[in-house]
MMTF fields as JSON, N, C-alpha, C and O atoms, coordinates in Angstrom:
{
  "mmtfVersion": "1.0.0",
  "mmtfProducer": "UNKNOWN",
  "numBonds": 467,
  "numAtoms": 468,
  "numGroups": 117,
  "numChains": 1,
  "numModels": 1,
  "chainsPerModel": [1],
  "groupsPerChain": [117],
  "chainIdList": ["A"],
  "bondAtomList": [4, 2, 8, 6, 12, 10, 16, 14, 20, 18, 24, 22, 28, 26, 32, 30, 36, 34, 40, 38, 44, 42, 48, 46, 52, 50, 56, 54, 60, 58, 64, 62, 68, 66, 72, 70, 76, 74, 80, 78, 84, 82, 88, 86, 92, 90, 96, 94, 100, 98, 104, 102, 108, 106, 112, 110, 116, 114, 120, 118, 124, 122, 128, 126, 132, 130, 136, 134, 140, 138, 144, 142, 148, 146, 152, 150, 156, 154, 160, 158, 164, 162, 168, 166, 172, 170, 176, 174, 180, 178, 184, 182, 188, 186, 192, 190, 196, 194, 200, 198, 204, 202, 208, 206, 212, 210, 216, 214, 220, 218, 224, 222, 228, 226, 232, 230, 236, 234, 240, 238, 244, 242, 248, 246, 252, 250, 256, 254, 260, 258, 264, 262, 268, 266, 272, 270, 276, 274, 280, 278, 284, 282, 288, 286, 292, 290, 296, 294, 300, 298, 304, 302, 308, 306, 312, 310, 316, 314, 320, 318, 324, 322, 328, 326, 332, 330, 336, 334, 340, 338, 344, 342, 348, 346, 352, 350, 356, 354, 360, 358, 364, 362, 368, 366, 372, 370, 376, 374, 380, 378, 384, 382, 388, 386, 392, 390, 396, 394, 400, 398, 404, 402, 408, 406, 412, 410, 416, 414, 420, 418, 424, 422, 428, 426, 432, 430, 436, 434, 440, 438, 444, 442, 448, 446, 452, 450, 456, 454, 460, 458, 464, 462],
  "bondOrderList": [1, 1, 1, 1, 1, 1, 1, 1, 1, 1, 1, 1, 1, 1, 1, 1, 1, 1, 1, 1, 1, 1, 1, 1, 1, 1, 1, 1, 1, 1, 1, 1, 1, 1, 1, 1, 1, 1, 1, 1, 1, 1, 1, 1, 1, 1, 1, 1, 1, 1, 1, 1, 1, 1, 1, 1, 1, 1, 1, 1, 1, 1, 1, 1, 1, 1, 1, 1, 1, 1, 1, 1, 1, 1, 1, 1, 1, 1, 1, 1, 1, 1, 1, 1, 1, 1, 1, 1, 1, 1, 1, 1, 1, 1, 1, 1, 1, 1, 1, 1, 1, 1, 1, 1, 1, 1, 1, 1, 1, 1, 1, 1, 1, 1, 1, 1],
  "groupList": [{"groupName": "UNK", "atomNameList": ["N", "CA", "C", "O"], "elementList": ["N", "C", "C", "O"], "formalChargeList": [0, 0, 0, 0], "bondAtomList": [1, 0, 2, 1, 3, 2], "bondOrderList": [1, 1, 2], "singleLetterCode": "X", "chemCompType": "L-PEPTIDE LINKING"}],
  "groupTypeList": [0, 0, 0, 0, 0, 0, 0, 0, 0, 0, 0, 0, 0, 0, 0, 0, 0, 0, 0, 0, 0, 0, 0, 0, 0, 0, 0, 0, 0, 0, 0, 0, 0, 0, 0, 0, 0, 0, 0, 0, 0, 0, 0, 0, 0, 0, 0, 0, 0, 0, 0, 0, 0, 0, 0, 0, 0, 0, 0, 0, 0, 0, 0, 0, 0, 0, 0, 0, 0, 0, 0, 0, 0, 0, 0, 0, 0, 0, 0, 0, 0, 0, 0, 0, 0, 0, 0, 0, 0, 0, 0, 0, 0, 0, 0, 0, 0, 0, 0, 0, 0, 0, 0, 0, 0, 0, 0, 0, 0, 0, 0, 0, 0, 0, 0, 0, 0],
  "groupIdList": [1, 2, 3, 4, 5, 6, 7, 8, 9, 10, 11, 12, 13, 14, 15, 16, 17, 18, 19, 20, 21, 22, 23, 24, 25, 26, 27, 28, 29, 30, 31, 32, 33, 34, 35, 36, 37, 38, 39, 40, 41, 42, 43, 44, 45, 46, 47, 48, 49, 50, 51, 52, 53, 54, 55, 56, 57, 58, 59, 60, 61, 62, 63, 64, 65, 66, 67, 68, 69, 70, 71, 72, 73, 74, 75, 76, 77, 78, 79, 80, 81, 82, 83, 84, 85, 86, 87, 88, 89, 90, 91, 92, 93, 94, 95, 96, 97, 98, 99, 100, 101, 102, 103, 104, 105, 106, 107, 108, 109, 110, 111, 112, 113, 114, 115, 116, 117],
  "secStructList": [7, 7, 7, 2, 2, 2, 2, 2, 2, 2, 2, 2, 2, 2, 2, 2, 6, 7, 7, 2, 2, 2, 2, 2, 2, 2, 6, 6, 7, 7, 2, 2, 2, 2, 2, 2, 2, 2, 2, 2, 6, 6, 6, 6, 1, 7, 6, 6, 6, 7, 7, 7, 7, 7, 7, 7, 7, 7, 7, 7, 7, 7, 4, 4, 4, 4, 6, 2, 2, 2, 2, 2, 2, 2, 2, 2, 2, 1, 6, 6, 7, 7, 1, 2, 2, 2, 2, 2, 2, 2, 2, 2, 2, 6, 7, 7, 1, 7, 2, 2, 2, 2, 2, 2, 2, 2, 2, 2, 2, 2, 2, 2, 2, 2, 6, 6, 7],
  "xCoordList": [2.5, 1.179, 1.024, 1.347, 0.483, 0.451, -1.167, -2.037, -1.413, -2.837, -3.689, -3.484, -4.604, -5.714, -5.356, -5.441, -5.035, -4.531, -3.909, -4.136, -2.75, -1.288, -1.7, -1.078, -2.931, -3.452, -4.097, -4.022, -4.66, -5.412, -4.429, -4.549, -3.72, -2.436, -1.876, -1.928, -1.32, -1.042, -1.937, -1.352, -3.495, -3.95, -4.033, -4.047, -4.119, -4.561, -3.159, -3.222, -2.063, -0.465, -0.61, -0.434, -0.858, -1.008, -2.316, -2.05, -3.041, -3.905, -3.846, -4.509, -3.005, -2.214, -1.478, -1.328, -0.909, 0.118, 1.46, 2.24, 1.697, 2.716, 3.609, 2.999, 4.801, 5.254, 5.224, 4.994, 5.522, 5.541, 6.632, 6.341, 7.698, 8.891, 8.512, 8.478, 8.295, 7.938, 7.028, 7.157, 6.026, 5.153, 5.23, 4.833, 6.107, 6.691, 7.096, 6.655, 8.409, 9.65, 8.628, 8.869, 7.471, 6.863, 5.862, 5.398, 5.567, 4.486, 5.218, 4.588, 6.785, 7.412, 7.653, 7.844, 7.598, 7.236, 8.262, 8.841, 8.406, 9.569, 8.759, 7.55, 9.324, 8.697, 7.85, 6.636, 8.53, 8.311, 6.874, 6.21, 6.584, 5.679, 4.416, 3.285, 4.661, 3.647, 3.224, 2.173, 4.266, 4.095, 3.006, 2.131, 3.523, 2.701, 1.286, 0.478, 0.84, -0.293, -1.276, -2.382, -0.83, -1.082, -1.663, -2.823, -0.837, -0.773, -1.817, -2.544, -2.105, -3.358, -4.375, -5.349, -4.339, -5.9, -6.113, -7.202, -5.15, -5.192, -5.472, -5.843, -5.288, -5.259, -6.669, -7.078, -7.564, -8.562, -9.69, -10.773, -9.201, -10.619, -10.993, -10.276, -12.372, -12.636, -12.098, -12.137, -11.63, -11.182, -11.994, -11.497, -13.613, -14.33, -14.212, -14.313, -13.962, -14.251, -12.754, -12.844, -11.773, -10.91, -10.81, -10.083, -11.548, -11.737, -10.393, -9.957, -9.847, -8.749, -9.642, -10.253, -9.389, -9.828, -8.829, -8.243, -8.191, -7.642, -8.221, -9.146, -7.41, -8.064, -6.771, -5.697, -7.202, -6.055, -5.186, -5.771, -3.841, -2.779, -3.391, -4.044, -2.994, -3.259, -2.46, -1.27, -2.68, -1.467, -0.495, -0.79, 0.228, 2.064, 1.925, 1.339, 2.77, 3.04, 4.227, 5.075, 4.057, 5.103, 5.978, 5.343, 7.069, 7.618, 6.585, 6.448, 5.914, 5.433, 4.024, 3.517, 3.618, 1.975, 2.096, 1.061, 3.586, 3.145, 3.056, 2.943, 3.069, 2.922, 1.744, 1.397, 0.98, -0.088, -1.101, -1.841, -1.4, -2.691, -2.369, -3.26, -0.942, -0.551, -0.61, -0.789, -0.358, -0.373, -1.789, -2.191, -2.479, -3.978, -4.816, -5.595, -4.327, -4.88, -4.04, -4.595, -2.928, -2.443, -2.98, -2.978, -3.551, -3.611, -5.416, -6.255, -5.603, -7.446, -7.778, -8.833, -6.537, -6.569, -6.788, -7.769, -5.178, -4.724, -4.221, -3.332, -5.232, -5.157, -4.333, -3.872, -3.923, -2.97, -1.445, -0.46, -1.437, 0.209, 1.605, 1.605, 2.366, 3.408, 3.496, 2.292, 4.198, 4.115, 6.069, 6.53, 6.765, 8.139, 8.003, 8.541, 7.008, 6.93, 6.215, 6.583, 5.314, 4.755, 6.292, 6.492, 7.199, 8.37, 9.376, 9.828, 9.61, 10.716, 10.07, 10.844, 8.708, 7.896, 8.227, 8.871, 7.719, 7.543, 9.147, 9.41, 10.064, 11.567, 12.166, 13.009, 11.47, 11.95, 11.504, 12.078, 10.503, 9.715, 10.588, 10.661, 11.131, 11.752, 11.601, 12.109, 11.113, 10.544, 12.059, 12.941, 12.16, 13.525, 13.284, 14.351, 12.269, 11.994, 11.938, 12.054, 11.74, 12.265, 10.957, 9.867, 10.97, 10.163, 9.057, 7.892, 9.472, 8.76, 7.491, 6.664, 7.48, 6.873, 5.666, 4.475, 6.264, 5.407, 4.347, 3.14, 5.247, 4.683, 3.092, 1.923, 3.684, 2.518, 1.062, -0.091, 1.623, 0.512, -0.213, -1.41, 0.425, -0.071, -1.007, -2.08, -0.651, -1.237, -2.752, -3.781, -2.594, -3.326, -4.429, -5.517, -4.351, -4.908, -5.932, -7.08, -4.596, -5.169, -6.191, -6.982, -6.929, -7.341, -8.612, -9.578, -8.454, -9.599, -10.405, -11.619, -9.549, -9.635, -10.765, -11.798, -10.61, -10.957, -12.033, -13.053, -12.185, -13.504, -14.078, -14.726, -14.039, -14.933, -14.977, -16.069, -14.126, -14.455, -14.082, -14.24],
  "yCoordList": [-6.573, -6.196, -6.687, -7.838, -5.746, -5.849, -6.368, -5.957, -7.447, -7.649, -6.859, -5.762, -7.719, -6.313, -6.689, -5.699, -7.618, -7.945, -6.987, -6.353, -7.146, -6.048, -4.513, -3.719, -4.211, -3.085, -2.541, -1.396, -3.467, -3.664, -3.498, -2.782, -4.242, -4.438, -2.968, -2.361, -2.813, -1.009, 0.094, 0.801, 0.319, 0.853, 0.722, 1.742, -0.59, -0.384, 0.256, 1.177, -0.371, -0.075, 1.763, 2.506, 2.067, 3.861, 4.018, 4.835, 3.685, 3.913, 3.827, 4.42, 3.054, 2.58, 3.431, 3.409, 4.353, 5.081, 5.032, 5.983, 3.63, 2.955, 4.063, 4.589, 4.337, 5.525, 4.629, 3.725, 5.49, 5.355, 4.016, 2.929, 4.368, 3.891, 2.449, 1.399, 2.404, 0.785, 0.038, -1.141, 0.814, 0.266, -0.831, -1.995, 0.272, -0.208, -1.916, -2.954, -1.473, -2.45, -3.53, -4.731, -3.044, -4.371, -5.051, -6.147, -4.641, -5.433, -5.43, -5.566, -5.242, -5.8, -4.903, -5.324, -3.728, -3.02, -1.502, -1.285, -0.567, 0.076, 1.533, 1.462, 2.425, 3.538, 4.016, 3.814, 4.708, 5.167, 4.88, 5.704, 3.189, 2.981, 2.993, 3.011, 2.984, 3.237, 5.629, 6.266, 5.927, 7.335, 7.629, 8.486, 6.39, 7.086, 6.45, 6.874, 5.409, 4.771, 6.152, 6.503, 6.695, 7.462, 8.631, 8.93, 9.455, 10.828, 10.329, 11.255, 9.068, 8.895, 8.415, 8.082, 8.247, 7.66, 6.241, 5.859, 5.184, 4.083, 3.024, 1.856, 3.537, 2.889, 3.273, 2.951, 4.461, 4.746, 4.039, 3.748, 3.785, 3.012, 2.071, 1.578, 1.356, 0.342, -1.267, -1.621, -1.976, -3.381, -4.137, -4.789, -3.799, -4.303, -3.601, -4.136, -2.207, -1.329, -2.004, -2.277, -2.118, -2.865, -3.566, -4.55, -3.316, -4.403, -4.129, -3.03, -5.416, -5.516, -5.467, -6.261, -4.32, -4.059, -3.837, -2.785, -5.067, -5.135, -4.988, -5.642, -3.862, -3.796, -3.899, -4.334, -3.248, -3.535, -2.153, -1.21, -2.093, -1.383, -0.276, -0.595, 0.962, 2.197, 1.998, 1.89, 1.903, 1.801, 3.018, 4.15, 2.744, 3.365, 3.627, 2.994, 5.116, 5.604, 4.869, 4.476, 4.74, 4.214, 4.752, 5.101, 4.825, 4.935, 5.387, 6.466, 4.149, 4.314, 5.24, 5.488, 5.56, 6.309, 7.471, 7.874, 8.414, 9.149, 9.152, 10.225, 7.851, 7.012, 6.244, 5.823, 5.981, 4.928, 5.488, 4.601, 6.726, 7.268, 7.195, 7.249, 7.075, 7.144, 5.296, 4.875, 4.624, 3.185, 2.852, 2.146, 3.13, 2.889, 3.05, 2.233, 4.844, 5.169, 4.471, 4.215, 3.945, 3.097, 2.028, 1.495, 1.311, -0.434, -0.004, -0.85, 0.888, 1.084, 1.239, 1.03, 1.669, 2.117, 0.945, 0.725, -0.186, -0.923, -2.098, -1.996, -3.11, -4.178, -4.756, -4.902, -5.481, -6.325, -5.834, -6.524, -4.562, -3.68, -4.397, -4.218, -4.957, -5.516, -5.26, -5.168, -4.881, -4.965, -4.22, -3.453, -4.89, -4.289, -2.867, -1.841, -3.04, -1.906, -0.839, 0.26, -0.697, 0.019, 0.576, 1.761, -0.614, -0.064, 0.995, 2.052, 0.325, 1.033, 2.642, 3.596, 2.842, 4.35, 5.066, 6.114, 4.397, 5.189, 5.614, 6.805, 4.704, 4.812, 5.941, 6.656, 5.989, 7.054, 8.198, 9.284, 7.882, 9.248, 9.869, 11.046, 8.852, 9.748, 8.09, 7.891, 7.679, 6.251, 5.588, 5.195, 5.552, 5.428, 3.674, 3.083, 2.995, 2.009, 0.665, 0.939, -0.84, -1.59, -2.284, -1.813, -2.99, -3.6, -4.66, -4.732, -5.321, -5.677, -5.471, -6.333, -4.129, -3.162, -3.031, -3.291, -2.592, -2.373, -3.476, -3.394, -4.498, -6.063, -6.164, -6.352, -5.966, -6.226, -5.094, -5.415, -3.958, -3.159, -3.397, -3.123, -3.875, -4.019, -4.845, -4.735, -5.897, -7.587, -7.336, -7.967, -6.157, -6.02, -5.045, -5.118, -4.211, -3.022, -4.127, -4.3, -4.589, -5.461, -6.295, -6.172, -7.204, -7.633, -7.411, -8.173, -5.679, -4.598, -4.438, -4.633, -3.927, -3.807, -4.992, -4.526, -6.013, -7.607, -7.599, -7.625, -7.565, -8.427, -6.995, -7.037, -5.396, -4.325, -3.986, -3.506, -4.019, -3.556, -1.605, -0.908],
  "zCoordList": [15.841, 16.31, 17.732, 18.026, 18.716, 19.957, 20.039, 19.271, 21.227, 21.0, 22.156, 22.677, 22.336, 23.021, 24.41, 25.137, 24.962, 26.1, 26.895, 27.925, 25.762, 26.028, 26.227, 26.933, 25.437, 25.536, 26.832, 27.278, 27.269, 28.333, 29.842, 30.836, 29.545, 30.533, 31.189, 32.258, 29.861, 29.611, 30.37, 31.19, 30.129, 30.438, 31.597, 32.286, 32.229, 33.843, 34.687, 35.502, 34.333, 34.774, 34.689, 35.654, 33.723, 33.786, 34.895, 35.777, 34.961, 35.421, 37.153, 38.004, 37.236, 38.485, 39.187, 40.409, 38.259, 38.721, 38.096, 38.041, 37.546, 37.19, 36.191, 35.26, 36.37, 35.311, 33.168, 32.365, 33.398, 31.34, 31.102, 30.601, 31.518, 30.995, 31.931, 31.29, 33.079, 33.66, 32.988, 32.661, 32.773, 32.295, 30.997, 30.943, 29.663, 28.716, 28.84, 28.347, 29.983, 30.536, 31.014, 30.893, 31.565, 32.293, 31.111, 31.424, 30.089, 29.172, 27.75, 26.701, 27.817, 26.636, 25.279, 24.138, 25.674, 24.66, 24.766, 25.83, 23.65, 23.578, 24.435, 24.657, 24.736, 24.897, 24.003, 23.987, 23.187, 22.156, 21.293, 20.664, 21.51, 21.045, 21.853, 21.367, 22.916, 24.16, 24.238, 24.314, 24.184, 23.947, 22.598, 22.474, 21.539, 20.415, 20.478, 19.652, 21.418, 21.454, 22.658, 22.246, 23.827, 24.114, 23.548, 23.828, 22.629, 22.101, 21.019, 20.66, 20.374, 18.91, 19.47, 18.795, 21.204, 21.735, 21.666, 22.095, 21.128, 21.015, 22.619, 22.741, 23.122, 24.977, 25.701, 26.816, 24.191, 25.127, 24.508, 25.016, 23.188, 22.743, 23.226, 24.096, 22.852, 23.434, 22.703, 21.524, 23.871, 23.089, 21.844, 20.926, 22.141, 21.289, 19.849, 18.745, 20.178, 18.928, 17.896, 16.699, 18.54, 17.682, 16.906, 17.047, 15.709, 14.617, 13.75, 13.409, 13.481, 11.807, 10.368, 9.653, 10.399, 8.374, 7.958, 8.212, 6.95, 5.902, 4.516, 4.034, 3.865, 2.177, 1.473, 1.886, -0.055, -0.944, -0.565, -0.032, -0.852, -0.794, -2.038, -3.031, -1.668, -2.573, -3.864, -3.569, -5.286, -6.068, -5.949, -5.568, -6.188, -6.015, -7.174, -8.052, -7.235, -9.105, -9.271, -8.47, -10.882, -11.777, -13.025, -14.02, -13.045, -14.317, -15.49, -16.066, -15.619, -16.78, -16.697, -17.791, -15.983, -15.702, -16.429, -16.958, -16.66, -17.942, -18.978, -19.572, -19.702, -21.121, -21.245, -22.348, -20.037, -19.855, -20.758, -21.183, -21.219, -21.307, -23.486, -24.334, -23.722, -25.037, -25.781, -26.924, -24.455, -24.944, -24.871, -25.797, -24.154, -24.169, -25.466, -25.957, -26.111, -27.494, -28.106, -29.175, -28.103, -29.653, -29.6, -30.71, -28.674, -28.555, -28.794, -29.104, -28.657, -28.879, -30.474, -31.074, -30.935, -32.157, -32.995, -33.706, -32.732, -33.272, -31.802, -30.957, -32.043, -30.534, -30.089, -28.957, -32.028, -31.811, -31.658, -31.921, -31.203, -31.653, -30.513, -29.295, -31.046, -29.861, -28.968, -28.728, -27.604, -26.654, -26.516, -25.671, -27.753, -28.317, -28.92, -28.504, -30.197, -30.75, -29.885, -30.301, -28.816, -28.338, -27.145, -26.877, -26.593, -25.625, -26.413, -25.973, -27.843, -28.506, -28.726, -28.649, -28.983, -28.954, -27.745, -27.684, -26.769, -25.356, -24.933, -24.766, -24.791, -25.201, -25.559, -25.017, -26.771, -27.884, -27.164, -27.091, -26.676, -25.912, -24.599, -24.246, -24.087, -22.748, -21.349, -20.246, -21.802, -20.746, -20.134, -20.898, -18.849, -18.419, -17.966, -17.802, -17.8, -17.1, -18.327, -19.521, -17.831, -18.428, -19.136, -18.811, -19.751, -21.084, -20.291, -20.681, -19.348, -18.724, -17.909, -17.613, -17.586, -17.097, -18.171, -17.993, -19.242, -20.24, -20.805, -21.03, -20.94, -21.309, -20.387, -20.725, -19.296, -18.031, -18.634, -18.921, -18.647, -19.255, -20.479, -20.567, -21.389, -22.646, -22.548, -23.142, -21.673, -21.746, -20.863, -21.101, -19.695, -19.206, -19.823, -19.252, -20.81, -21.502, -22.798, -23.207, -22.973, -24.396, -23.803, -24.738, -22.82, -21.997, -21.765, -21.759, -21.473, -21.095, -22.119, -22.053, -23.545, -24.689, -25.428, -25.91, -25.474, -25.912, -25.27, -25.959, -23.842, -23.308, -22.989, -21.943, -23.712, -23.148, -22.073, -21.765, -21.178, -19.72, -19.795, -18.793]
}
C-alpha cells in the first residue's frame, strides 16, 4: 500500500510535466502501477476522501454448499445426528471433500439449531 504522500508526489511530478516512466522511477513505484492508478482516477481524488474501509471477506464457495441445505434438514430433524454419520451420507451422495469440513458445519448448524437463531 502506497500512502497519500506518494500519491501526492505523483500527481504534482505529472503535473509538472514529468513523463510517466520518471515519475514511477522517481517515487519508487512500478509503471504499471502508476498507469493503473491513472486510468481508475485514483491520483484525482481527493487525499481526504481516502478513507480505509475494511469489512469481512465475501464467503468463497465450498465443496460442501451442495449438501449444506440436506445436512441442515437432517440435523433439524434429528439434532443430535453425528457429524460421521451425516459425512458417510453426503459421501455416499457424491461429496468429494474431507470430514473435517463437515465436522465444522455440523457443530456450527447444531449451534444455530440449540440456541434458535
Amino acid at each position: 500500500m502506497h500512502g497519500i504522500e506518494k500519491r501526492i508526489q505523483m500527481r504534482r511530478y505529472i503535473e509538472a510535466g514529468v513523463s510517466k516512466a520518471a515519475t514511477a522511477r522517481a517515487v519508487g513505484i512500478s509503471r504499471r502501477t502508476l498507469y493503473n492508478w491513472i486510468e481508475s482516477g485514483e491520483l484525482e481524488r481527493d487525499p481526504d476522501d481516502m478513507k480505509v474501509e475494511y469489512g469481512p471477506r465475501p464467503p468463497r464457495p465450498s465443496k460442501l454448499d451442495p449438501w449444506k441445505a440436506r445436512i441442515e434438514a437432517r440435523l433439524t430433524e434429528f439434532p443430535q445426528l453425528a457429524a460421521a454419520k451425516l459425512f458417510r451420507e453426503v459421501r455416499a451422495d457424491g461429496y468429494a471433500g474431507g470430514y473435517g469440513q463437515v465436522k465444522r458445519y455440523v457443530k456450527k448448524v447444531r449451534r444455530e439449531i440449540l440456541n434458535g437463531e
